[in-house]
Amino acid sequence: MNVIDPCTAGDPDQPGCLWTNLSRAQIAHGLQALGFRVSVVVVAQLLTRHRLGRRKALKTLPLGKHRCQDRQFQIIARYRDEFLTSPDPIVSIDTKHKEFLGLLFRVGRLYTRLARKALDHDFPSAAWGVIYPHGLYDLKRNCGHLNLGLSHDTSRFACDRIAYWWQEQGRFAYPEARRVLLLCDGGGRNASHRYVFKYHLERLADRLGLELRIAHYPPHCSKYNAIEHRLFPHVTRACQGLLLTSLQVAVKAMERTSTRKGLTTTVHVLDGDDPLKEGYPEEYRETMKIRFDEELPAWNYRAVPSKWDS
């Protein structure tokens, strides 16, 4: 204990959680300096006996908690139960972090005879291009869909990707659907406070002829959105260690995203330029037709096709 005590610390909220930043070789060297004849192997056995293993920190502590957080989770659970017993889909949407194309280093290992060479610096300026993976996860069918944007992550693009998914997959998988439950984060381009997102949602409802039921997760709770733990981690795993030297390489890698529990993934590249600075008509806030819920209306609302009002 005299060897590791100076380099040992702990968590005051967890009395039994102690840690040391010494390596096994450093511990062995310290014991040898005290006159003990031990090897690294013996140190490893002693650490195992005392249940001291190499563990990384767990990202589980919330950054904050909204006073209505628990109530919003109850509302989302109620909507999910309602839609699970209906012919309507439940879609979780979010944007994965952007990916750079080129010879930039990526974490992960591959089986290969020779190690591939990457740039010694990961500067974005050295990338050949950038893609924005916009994801949709179909909870009922355990299917993921990625739209790879080449322009910008905007609210209009968020709605365009939903429209593409519906035209290519959704309307065939849910022929009797009249509604779609969209589970979103509270921030980003589909933030609950963005009027431009609601503006494009109204037009999306008209395009699809469907009622769009939107439910936002509370602040600091995006990790509970289904797409965050049912699709995106597996996409990262499918791409680990690969050098995304072209758009085609990225598409093929992401299309391989799957699990033994049946997850399948489709990928589509959406061309076109989405302006970074979006706007909406000046009178939109007064003419907005979004139907807000009575309970927590900032996070729960509906976009209904205009023809349904006539």
Tab-separated table of C-alpha atoms in Angstrom:
chain	number	residue	atom	x	y	z
A	1	MET	CA	0.000	0.000	0.000
A	2	ASN	CA	2.939	2.347	0.617
A	3	VAL	CA	3.715	2.157	-3.102
A	4	ILE	CA	0.310	3.068	-4.473
A	5	ASP	CA	-1.025	5.332	-1.682
A	6	PRO	CA	0.643	8.523	-3.008
A	7	CYS	CA	-0.926	7.891	-6.426
A	8	THR	CA	-4.337	6.718	-5.248
A	9	ALA	CA	-7.528	8.753	-5.292
A	10	GLY	CA	-11.229	8.063	-5.032
A	11	ASP	CA	-14.766	9.275	-5.466
A	12	PRO	CA	-16.232	10.879	-2.313
A	13	ASP	CA	-19.720	9.819	-3.435
A	14	GLN	CA	-18.577	6.195	-3.783
A	15	PRO	CA	-16.441	5.210	-0.767
A	16	GLY	CA	-15.415	1.892	-2.316
A	17	CYS	CA	-14.354	3.408	-5.643
A	18	LEU	CA	-10.586	3.935	-5.538
A	19	TRP	CA	-8.230	4.289	-8.453
A	20	THR	CA	-4.535	4.635	-9.152
A	21	ASN	CA	-2.811	5.884	-12.269
A	22	LEU	CA	0.251	3.687	-11.749
A	23	SER	CA	0.913	0.943	-14.262
A	24	ARG	CA	1.682	-2.644	-13.225
A	25	ALA	CA	5.345	-2.133	-14.133
A	26	GLN	CA	5.533	0.997	-11.955
A	27	ILE	CA	3.978	-0.840	-9.008
A	28	ALA	CA	6.406	-3.724	-9.437
A	29	HIS	CA	9.338	-1.294	-9.613
A	30	GLY	CA	8.173	0.438	-6.425
A	31	LEU	CA	7.916	-2.865	-4.583
A	32	GLN	CA	11.356	-3.887	-5.773
A	33	ALA	CA	12.751	-0.600	-4.444
A	34	LEU	CA	11.364	-1.604	-1.026
A	35	GLY	CA	13.178	-4.934	-1.177
A	36	PHE	CA	10.408	-7.216	-2.479
A	37	ARG	CA	11.151	-9.626	-5.323
A	38	VAL	CA	8.024	-9.382	-7.454
A	39	SER	CA	7.285	-9.326	-11.167
A	40	VAL	CA	4.625	-7.652	-13.259
A	41	VAL	CA	2.767	-10.978	-13.350
A	42	VAL	CA	2.584	-11.101	-9.548
A	43	VAL	CA	1.336	-7.502	-9.456
A	44	ALA	CA	-1.386	-8.402	-11.949
A	45	GLN	CA	-2.452	-11.343	-9.781
A	46	LEU	CA	-2.593	-9.121	-6.679
A	47	LEU	CA	-4.682	-6.517	-8.491
A	48	THR	CA	-7.093	-9.190	-9.653
A	49	ARG	CA	-7.377	-10.602	-6.132
A	50	HIS	CA	-8.388	-7.163	-4.848
A	51	ARG	CA	-10.798	-6.717	-7.772
A	52	LEU	CA	-8.850	-3.820	-9.233
A	53	GLY	CA	-9.255	-3.842	-13.018
A	54	ARG	CA	-8.577	-1.436	-15.860
A	55	ARG	CA	-11.858	0.400	-16.321
A	56	LYS	CA	-12.806	3.534	-18.143
A	57	ALA	CA	-15.074	6.248	-16.809
A	58	LEU	CA	-18.798	5.812	-17.506
A	59	LYS	CA	-20.655	8.757	-19.017
A	60	THR	CA	-23.753	8.369	-16.847
A	61	LEU	CA	-23.918	11.543	-14.739
A	62	PRO	CA	-26.509	13.966	-16.175
A	63	LEU	CA	-25.356	17.498	-16.975
A	64	GLY	CA	-28.614	18.822	-15.573
A	65	LYS	CA	-32.223	17.929	-14.914
A	66	HIS	CA	-35.265	19.875	-16.030
A	67	ARG	CA	-38.056	20.113	-13.473
A	68	CYS	CA	-40.516	18.566	-15.995
A	69	GLN	CA	-38.154	15.839	-17.149
A	70	ASP	CA	-39.912	12.908	-15.484
A	71	ARG	CA	-43.323	14.042	-16.703
A	72	GLN	CA	-42.093	14.303	-20.295
A	73	PHE	CA	-40.722	10.763	-20.169
A	74	GLN	CA	-44.142	9.581	-19.013
A	75	ILE	CA	-45.783	11.384	-21.937
A	76	ILE	CA	-43.341	9.859	-24.433
A	77	ALA	CA	-43.974	6.402	-22.962
A	78	ARG	CA	-47.720	6.925	-23.350
A	79	TYR	CA	-47.341	7.937	-27.000
A	80	ARG	CA	-45.125	4.945	-27.702
A	81	ASP	CA	-47.619	2.527	-26.157
A	82	GLU	CA	-50.420	4.123	-28.166
A	83	PHE	CA	-48.551	3.867	-31.473
A	84	LEU	CA	-47.257	0.347	-30.814
A	85	THR	CA	-50.825	-0.953	-30.971
A	86	SER	CA	-51.691	1.086	-34.075
A	87	PRO	CA	-50.786	0.769	-37.788
A	88	ASP	CA	-48.693	3.941	-37.499
A	89	PRO	CA	-44.871	4.047	-37.346
A	90	ILE	CA	-42.626	5.261	-34.537
A	91	VAL	CA	-39.495	6.947	-35.882
A	92	SER	CA	-36.556	8.156	-33.835
A	93	ILE	CA	-34.502	10.821	-35.631
A	94	ASP	CA	-31.171	12.512	-34.989
A	95	THR	CA	-27.964	13.612	-36.683
A	96	LYS	CA	-24.769	11.666	-36.075
A	97	HIS	CA	-21.543	13.638	-35.827
A	98	LYS	CA	-20.125	14.593	-39.197
A	99	GLU	CA	-17.563	12.360	-40.864
A	100	PHE	CA	-14.531	13.587	-42.761
A	101	LEU	CA	-13.396	11.936	-45.985
A	102	GLY	CA	-9.715	11.398	-46.680
A	103	LEU	CA	-6.647	9.839	-45.116
A	104	LEU	CA	-7.554	10.931	-41.594
A	105	PHE	CA	-6.914	8.542	-38.709
A	106	ARG	CA	-9.876	6.658	-37.236
A	107	VAL	CA	-9.940	4.696	-33.990
A	108	GLY	CA	-10.209	0.922	-34.398
A	109	ARG	CA	-8.283	-2.076	-35.699
A	110	LEU	CA	-8.667	-4.245	-38.761
A	111	TYR	CA	-7.298	-7.631	-39.776
A	112	THR	CA	-4.695	-6.767	-42.377
A	113	ARG	CA	-1.235	-7.829	-43.455
A	114	LEU	CA	0.111	-4.304	-43.502
A	115	ALA	CA	-1.073	-1.341	-41.464
A	116	ARG	CA	-2.675	1.370	-43.550
A	117	LYS	CA	-1.045	4.787	-43.422
A	118	ALA	CA	-2.971	7.856	-42.323
A	119	LEU	CA	-2.032	11.502	-41.967
A	120	ASP	CA	-0.046	12.340	-38.845
A	121	HIS	CA	-2.436	15.221	-38.054
A	122	ASP	CA	-6.234	15.090	-38.052
A	123	PHE	CA	-6.903	18.637	-39.195
A	124	PRO	CA	-10.335	19.076	-40.832
A	125	SER	CA	-8.638	21.244	-43.449
A	126	ALA	CA	-6.808	18.132	-44.681
A	127	ALA	CA	-10.079	16.300	-45.386
A	128	TRP	CA	-11.222	15.771	-48.957
A	129	GLY	CA	-14.850	16.327	-48.011
A	130	VAL	CA	-17.405	16.038	-45.242
A	131	ILE	CA	-20.662	14.120	-44.892
A	132	TYR	CA	-23.521	14.593	-42.437
A	133	PRO	CA	-25.174	11.254	-41.498
A	134	HIS	CA	-28.831	12.021	-40.763
A	135	GLY	CA	-30.411	8.990	-39.174
A	136	LEU	CA	-33.886	7.541	-38.810
A	137	TYR	CA	-34.625	4.495	-36.708
A	138	ASP	CA	-37.885	2.586	-37.199
A	139	LEU	CA	-38.643	1.176	-33.745
A	140	LYS	CA	-41.320	-1.279	-34.861
A	141	ARG	CA	-39.258	-2.926	-37.601
A	142	ASN	CA	-35.797	-2.496	-36.017
A	143	CYS	CA	-34.573	-0.832	-39.206
A	144	GLY	CA	-32.192	2.078	-39.565
A	145	HIS	CA	-31.829	4.477	-42.453
A	146	LEU	CA	-29.014	6.970	-42.999
A	147	ASN	CA	-29.180	9.939	-45.322
A	148	LEU	CA	-25.689	11.216	-46.066
A	149	GLY	CA	-25.845	14.960	-46.621
A	150	LEU	CA	-23.090	16.709	-48.530
A	151	SER	CA	-24.140	20.264	-47.770
A	152	HIS	CA	-25.299	21.442	-44.330
A	153	ASP	CA	-27.300	20.114	-41.418
A	154	THR	CA	-30.481	22.197	-41.622
A	155	SER	CA	-34.103	21.951	-40.513
A	156	ARG	CA	-35.266	21.668	-44.116
A	157	PHE	CA	-32.876	18.802	-44.720
A	158	ALA	CA	-34.151	17.101	-41.560
A	159	CYS	CA	-37.665	17.145	-43.036
A	160	ASP	CA	-36.467	16.153	-46.506
A	161	ARG	CA	-34.825	13.034	-45.117
A	162	ILE	CA	-38.096	12.020	-43.427
A	163	ALA	CA	-39.929	12.528	-46.725
A	164	TYR	CA	-37.419	10.365	-48.588
A	165	TRP	CA	-37.691	7.574	-46.020
A	166	TRP	CA	-41.478	7.623	-46.236
A	167	GLN	CA	-41.557	7.535	-50.036
A	168	GLU	CA	-38.983	4.736	-50.298
A	169	GLN	CA	-39.812	2.581	-47.275
A	170	GLY	CA	-42.420	3.891	-44.870
A	171	ARG	CA	-45.477	3.927	-47.123
A	172	PHE	CA	-44.866	0.309	-48.129
A	173	ALA	CA	-44.195	-0.910	-44.577
A	174	TYR	CA	-47.187	0.985	-43.135
A	175	PRO	CA	-49.845	1.130	-45.877
A	176	GLU	CA	-52.658	1.954	-43.419
A	177	ALA	CA	-50.788	4.663	-41.536
A	178	ARG	CA	-52.344	8.069	-41.007
A	179	ARG	CA	-49.867	9.332	-38.398
A	180	VAL	CA	-46.141	9.223	-37.634
A	181	LEU	CA	-44.650	9.587	-34.171
A	182	LEU	CA	-41.346	11.456	-34.404
A	183	LEU	CA	-39.059	11.239	-31.367
A	184	CYS	CA	-36.509	14.075	-31.438
A	185	ASP	CA	-33.831	15.645	-29.312
A	186	GLY	CA	-34.457	18.973	-27.678
A	187	GLY	CA	-31.640	20.738	-29.545
A	188	GLY	CA	-29.923	20.850	-32.907
A	189	ARG	CA	-31.637	21.594	-36.201
A	190	ASN	CA	-34.824	19.910	-34.988
A	191	ALA	CA	-34.845	21.779	-31.685
A	192	SER	CA	-38.142	22.293	-29.904
A	193	HIS	CA	-37.734	26.082	-29.919
A	194	ARG	CA	-36.918	26.468	-33.637
A	195	TYR	CA	-39.774	28.008	-35.584
A	196	VAL	CA	-38.035	27.153	-38.852
A	197	PHE	CA	-38.297	23.450	-37.940
A	198	LYS	CA	-42.021	23.797	-37.316
A	199	TYR	CA	-42.374	25.716	-40.594
A	200	HIS	CA	-40.884	22.830	-42.578
A	201	LEU	CA	-42.849	20.273	-40.531
A	202	GLU	CA	-46.116	21.857	-41.693
A	203	ARG	CA	-45.025	21.546	-45.302
A	204	LEU	CA	-43.853	17.994	-44.706
A	205	ALA	CA	-47.271	17.043	-43.337
A	206	ASP	CA	-48.846	18.455	-46.519
A	207	ARG	CA	-46.377	16.548	-48.718
A	208	LEU	CA	-47.005	13.219	-47.009
A	209	GLY	CA	-50.683	13.661	-46.196
A	210	LEU	CA	-49.954	12.414	-42.665
A	211	GLU	CA	-50.294	13.818	-39.196
A	212	LEU	CA	-46.865	14.273	-37.638
A	213	ARG	CA	-46.895	13.802	-33.876
A	214	ILE	CA	-43.662	15.278	-32.449
A	215	ALA	CA	-42.305	14.533	-28.980
A	216	HIS	CA	-38.991	16.048	-27.876
A	217	TYR	CA	-36.782	14.560	-25.209
A	218	PRO	CA	-35.998	16.976	-22.357
A	219	PRO	CA	-32.683	18.874	-22.258
A	220	HIS	CA	-29.626	16.717	-21.470
A	221	CYS	CA	-31.601	13.527	-22.234
A	222	SER	CA	-30.802	12.906	-25.894
A	223	LYS	CA	-28.994	9.655	-25.022
A	224	TYR	CA	-32.395	8.130	-24.212
A	225	ASN	CA	-33.574	8.620	-27.784
A	226	ALA	CA	-33.726	5.142	-29.310
A	227	ILE	CA	-31.530	5.981	-32.288
A	228	GLU	CA	-28.674	6.912	-29.955
A	229	HIS	CA	-28.284	3.400	-28.555
A	230	ARG	CA	-29.923	1.175	-31.180
A	231	LEU	CA	-28.374	2.500	-34.395
A	232	PHE	CA	-25.538	5.012	-34.044
A	233	PRO	CA	-23.184	2.845	-31.907
A	234	HIS	CA	-23.440	0.055	-34.475
A	235	VAL	CA	-22.712	2.502	-37.304
A	236	THR	CA	-19.581	3.590	-35.452
A	237	ARG	CA	-18.569	-0.045	-35.000
A	238	ALA	CA	-19.070	-0.771	-38.703
A	239	CYS	CA	-16.745	2.112	-39.614
A	240	GLN	CA	-14.076	1.688	-36.947
A	241	GLY	CA	-10.534	1.520	-38.242
A	242	LEU	CA	-11.557	2.353	-41.800
A	243	LEU	CA	-10.085	5.244	-43.719
A	244	LEU	CA	-13.063	6.862	-45.421
A	245	THR	CA	-11.199	7.730	-48.597
A	246	SER	CA	-14.350	8.259	-50.647
A	247	LEU	CA	-18.081	8.613	-50.357
A	248	GLN	CA	-18.524	5.103	-51.774
A	249	VAL	CA	-16.339	3.623	-49.012
A	250	ALA	CA	-18.450	5.373	-46.363
A	251	VAL	CA	-21.708	4.156	-47.937
A	252	LYS	CA	-20.554	0.523	-48.141
A	253	ALA	CA	-19.282	0.569	-44.559
A	254	MET	CA	-22.482	2.026	-43.132
A	255	GLU	CA	-24.671	-0.346	-45.158
A	256	ARG	CA	-23.013	-3.231	-43.306
A	257	THR	CA	-24.402	-1.960	-40.003
A	258	SER	CA	-26.328	-4.839	-38.458
A	259	THR	CA	-26.760	-6.844	-35.279
A	260	ARG	CA	-27.566	-10.438	-34.429
A	261	LYS	CA	-30.926	-9.212	-33.117
A	262	GLY	CA	-32.022	-8.258	-36.624
A	263	LEU	CA	-30.997	-4.638	-37.146
A	264	THR	CA	-30.679	-3.739	-40.828
A	265	THR	CA	-29.524	-0.438	-42.282
A	266	THR	CA	-30.015	1.329	-45.594
A	267	VAL	CA	-27.995	4.317	-46.796
A	268	HIS	CA	-28.836	7.013	-49.314
A	269	VAL	CA	-26.813	10.007	-50.494
A	270	LEU	CA	-28.874	13.167	-50.788
A	271	ASP	CA	-27.448	15.657	-53.239
A	272	GLY	CA	-28.353	19.319	-53.337
A	273	ASP	CA	-27.285	22.447	-51.523
A	274	ASP	CA	-29.134	23.403	-48.352
A	275	PRO	CA	-28.455	27.014	-47.366
A	276	LEU	CA	-26.945	27.265	-43.908
A	277	LYS	CA	-28.992	30.327	-43.003
A	278	GLU	CA	-32.632	29.314	-43.063
A	279	GLY	CA	-35.620	31.529	-42.656
A	280	TYR	CA	-39.396	31.547	-42.592
A	281	PRO	CA	-42.000	34.178	-43.539
A	282	GLU	CA	-42.267	37.100	-41.150
A	283	GLU	CA	-45.932	36.414	-40.501
A	284	TYR	CA	-45.410	32.711	-39.768
A	285	ARG	CA	-45.529	33.032	-35.976
A	286	GLU	CA	-49.012	34.548	-36.239
A	287	THR	CA	-50.293	32.167	-38.951
A	288	MET	CA	-48.666	28.994	-37.631
A	289	LYS	CA	-51.010	25.972	-37.714
A	290	ILE	CA	-49.002	23.748	-35.387
A	291	ARG	CA	-51.323	22.209	-32.787
A	292	PHE	CA	-49.695	22.293	-29.366
A	293	ASP	CA	-50.634	19.895	-26.576
A	294	GLU	CA	-52.136	21.250	-23.398
A	295	GLU	CA	-49.461	19.537	-21.300
A	296	LEU	CA	-45.845	20.604	-21.913
A	297	PRO	CA	-46.687	22.199	-25.284
A	298	ALA	CA	-43.078	23.268	-25.900
A	299	TRP	CA	-42.110	19.601	-26.315
A	300	ASN	CA	-45.315	18.020	-27.631
A	301	TYR	CA	-47.221	19.151	-30.693
A	302	ARG	CA	-48.672	18.046	-34.039
A	303	ALA	CA	-48.381	19.115	-37.653
A	304	VAL	CA	-51.601	18.297	-39.537
A	305	PRO	CA	-52.097	18.427	-43.337
A	306	SER	CA	-53.905	21.578	-44.466
A	307	LYS	CA	-56.545	19.575	-46.345
A	308	TRP	CA	-57.680	18.020	-43.061
A	309	ASP	CA	-58.834	21.468	-41.902
A	310	SER	CA	-61.031	22.015	-44.939
